[in-house]
Coordinates of C-alpha atoms in Angstrom, one line a residue:
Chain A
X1 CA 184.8 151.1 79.8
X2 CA 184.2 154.9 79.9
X3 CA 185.5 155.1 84.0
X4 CA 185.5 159.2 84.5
X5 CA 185.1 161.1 80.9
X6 CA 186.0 165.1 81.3
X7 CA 185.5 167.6 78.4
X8 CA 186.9 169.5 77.3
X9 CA 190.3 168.2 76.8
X10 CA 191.7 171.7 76.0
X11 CA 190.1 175.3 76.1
X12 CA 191.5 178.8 75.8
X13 CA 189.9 181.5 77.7
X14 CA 189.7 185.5 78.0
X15 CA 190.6 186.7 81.4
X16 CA 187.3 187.4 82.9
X17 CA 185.4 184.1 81.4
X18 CA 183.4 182.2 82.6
X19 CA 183.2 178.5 82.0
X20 CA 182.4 174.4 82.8
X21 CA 184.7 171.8 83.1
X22 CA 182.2 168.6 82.6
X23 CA 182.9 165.2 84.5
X24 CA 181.4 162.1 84.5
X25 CA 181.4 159.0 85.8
X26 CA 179.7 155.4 84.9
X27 CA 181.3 153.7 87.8
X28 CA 178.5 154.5 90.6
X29 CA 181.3 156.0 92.7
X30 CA 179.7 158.2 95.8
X31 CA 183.1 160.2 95.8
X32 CA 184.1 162.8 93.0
X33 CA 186.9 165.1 93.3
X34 CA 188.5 167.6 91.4
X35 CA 192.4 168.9 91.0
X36 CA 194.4 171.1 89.7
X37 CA 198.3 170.0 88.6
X38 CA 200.7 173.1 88.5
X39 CA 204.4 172.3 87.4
X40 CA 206.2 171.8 90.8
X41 CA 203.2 171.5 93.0
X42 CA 201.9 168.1 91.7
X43 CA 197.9 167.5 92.4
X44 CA 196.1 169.7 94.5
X45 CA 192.8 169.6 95.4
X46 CA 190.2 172.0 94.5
X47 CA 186.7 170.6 95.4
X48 CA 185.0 167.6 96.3
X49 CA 181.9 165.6 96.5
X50 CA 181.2 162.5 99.1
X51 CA 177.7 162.0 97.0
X52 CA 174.8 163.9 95.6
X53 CA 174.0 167.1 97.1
X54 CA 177.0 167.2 99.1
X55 CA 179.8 169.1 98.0
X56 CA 183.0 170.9 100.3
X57 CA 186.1 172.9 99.7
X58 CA 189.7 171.1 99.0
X59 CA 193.2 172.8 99.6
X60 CA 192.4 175.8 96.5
X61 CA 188.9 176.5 96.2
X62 CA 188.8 180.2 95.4
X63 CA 187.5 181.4 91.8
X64 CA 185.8 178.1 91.5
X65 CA 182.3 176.5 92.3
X66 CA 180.9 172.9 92.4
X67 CA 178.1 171.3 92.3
X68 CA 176.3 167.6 92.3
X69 CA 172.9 167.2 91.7
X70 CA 173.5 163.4 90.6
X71 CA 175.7 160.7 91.6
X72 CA 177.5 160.5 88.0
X73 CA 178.4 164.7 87.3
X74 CA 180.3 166.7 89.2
X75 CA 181.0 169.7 87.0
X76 CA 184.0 172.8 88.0
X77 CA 182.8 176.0 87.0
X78 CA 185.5 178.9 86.7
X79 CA 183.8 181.9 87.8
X80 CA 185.9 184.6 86.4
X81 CA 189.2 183.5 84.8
X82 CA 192.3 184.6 85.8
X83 CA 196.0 184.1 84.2
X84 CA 196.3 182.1 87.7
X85 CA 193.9 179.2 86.8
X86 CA 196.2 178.6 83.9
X87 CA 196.4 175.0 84.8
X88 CA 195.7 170.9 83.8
X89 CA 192.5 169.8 85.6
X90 CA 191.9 166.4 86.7
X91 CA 188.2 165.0 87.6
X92 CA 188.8 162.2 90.0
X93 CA 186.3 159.2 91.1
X94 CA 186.2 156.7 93.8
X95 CA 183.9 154.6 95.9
X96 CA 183.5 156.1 99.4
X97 CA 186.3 155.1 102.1
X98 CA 190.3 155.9 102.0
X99 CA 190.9 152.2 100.8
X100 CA 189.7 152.6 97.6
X101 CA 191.2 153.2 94.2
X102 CA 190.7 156.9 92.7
X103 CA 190.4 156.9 89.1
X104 CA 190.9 159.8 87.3
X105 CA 190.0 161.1 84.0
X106 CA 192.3 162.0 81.4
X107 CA 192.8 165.7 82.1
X108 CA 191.4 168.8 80.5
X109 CA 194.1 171.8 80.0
X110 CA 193.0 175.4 80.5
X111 CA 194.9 178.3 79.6
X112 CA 193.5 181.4 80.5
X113 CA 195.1 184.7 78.4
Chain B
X1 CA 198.2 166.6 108.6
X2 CA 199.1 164.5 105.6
X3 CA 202.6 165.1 103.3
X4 CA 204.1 163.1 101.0
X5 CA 207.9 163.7 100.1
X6 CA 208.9 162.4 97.1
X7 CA 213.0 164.4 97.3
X8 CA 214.1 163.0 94.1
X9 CA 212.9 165.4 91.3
X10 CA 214.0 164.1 87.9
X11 CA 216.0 160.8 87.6
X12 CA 217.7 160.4 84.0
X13 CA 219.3 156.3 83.5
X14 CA 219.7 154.6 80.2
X15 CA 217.7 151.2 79.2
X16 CA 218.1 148.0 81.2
X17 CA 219.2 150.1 84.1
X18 CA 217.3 149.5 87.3
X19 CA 215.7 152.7 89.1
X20 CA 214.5 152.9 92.6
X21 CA 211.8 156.2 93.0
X22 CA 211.5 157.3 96.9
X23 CA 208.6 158.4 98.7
X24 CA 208.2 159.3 102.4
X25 CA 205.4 160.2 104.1
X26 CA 203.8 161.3 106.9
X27 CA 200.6 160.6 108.5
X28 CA 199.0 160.8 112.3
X29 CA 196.6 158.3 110.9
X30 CA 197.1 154.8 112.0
X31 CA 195.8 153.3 109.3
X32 CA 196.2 154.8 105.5
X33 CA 196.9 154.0 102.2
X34 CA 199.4 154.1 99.7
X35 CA 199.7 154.9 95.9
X36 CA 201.6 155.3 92.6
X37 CA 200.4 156.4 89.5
X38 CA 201.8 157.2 86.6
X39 CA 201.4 160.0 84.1
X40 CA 203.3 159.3 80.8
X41 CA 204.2 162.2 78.7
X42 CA 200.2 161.9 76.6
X43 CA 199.1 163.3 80.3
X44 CA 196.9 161.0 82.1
X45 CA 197.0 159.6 85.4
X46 CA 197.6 156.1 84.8
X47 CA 196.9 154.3 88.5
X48 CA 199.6 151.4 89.3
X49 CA 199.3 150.2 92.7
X50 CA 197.6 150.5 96.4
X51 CA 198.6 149.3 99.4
X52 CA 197.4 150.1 103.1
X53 CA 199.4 150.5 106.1
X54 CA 198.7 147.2 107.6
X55 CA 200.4 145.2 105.1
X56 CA 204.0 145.6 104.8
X57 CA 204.5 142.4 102.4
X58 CA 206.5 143.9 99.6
X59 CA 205.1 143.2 96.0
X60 CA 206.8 142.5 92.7
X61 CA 204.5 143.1 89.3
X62 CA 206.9 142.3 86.6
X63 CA 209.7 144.7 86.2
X64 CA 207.7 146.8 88.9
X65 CA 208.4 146.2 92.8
X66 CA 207.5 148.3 95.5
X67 CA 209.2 148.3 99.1
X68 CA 206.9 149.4 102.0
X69 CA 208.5 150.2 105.4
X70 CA 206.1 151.5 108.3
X71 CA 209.7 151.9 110.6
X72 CA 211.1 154.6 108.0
X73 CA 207.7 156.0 106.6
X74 CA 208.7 154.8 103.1
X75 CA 207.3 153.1 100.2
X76 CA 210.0 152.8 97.3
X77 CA 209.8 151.8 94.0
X78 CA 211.9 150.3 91.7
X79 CA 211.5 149.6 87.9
X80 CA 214.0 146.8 86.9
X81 CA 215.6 147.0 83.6
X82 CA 214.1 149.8 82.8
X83 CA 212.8 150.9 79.1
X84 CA 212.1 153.9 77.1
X85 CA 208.5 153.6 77.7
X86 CA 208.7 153.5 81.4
X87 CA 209.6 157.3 81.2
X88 CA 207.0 159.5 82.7
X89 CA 206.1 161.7 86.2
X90 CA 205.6 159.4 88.8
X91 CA 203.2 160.2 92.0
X92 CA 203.6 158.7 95.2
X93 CA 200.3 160.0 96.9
X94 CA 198.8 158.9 100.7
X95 CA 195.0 158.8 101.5
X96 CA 193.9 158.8 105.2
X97 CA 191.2 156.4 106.4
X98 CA 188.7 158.7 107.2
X99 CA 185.9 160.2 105.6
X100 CA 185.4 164.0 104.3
X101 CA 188.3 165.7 103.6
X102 CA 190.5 163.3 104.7
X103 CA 189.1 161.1 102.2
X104 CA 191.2 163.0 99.5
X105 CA 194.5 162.1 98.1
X106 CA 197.8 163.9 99.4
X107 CA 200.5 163.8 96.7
X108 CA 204.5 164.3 96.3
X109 CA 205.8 166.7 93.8
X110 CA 206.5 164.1 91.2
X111 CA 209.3 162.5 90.0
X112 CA 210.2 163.1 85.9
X113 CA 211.9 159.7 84.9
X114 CA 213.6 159.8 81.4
X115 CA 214.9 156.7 79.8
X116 CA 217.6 156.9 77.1
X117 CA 217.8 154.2 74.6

């Protein structure tokens, strides 16, 4: 029972780095979401994906790109790090339609220095 | 536009107390669903229970029960006799019924539960 598997679960990074946050799901789920937990803000949504080839911009897009190119990845890619995108990222999953469950993986922290 | 309140932000109670977690929202939508999740202190997001607006039958899981009121916007819940490993962040988060954006998931801030033995 994968469900959604991120990597990596934890990652330093030099302001001005790039990098991938990998996510993947098993579940056939058209939806795939990502967001970004801050202390005192909860979950906030960066980008999502309502299936392949379709992706659009959530509440806090900036400094970060998406893409989908199959139904089971949906990788984050930090253009340029910055101190600000010091956060805990959460790839999320879900079949299409608000009445479904969205799963989410397990989190992958990110501190930028 | 979507918001979820969840005005309670950290609730401290000792073991075998009981511990009701509020969580208004708002919504133009006429239907929408509702969620909690957990996240315990090893960080994930631990999903515990859905419910959409056009069912206002409350639900008891075990020590768990949540109270759903479309007249006051609220869905409360309430651990009963609590224990140390019910301590965690709990979410209270809305979703909207239509596609797109709309589609996503609205949270509350979070409420940090701690359980003393």
């Amino acid at each position: 029972n994968a469900g959604v598997t991120q990597t990596p679960k934890f990652q330093v990074l030099k302001t001005g780095q790039s990098m991938t946050l990998q996510c993947a799901q098993d579940m056939n789920h058209e939806y795939m979401s990502w967001y970004r937990q801050d202390p005192g803000m909860g979950l906030r949504l960066i980008h999502y994906s309502v299936g392949a080839g379709i992706t659009d911009q959530g509440e806090v897009p900036n400094g970060y790109n998406v893409s989908r190119s199959t139904t089971e990845d949906f990788p984050l890619r930090l253009l340029s790090a910055a101190p600000s995108q010091t956060s805990v990222y959460f790839c999320a999953s879900s079949r299409q339609g608000a009445g479904n469950t969205i799963y989410f993986g397990e989190g992958s922290w990110l501190t930028v220095v | 536009a979507q918001k979820v309140t969840q005005a309670q932000t950290e609730i401290s109670v000792v073991e075998k107390e009981d511990v009701t977690l509020d969580c208004v929202y708002e919504t133009r939508d006429t239907t929408y669903y509702l969620f909690w999740y957990k996240q315990p202190p090893s960080g994930e997001l631990v999903f515990l229970i859905r419910r959409n607006s056009f069912d206002e039958q409350n639900e008891i899981s075990g020590r768990y029960s949540w109270n759903f009121q479309k007249s006051t916007s609220s869905f409360n819940f309430t651990i009963t006799a609590s224990q140390v490993v019910d301590s965690a962040v709990y979410f209270c988060a809305l979703r909207a019924s239509l596609t797109g954006a709309n589609s996503k998931l609205t949270f509350g801030k979070g409420i940090t539960l701690s359980v003393r033995p």
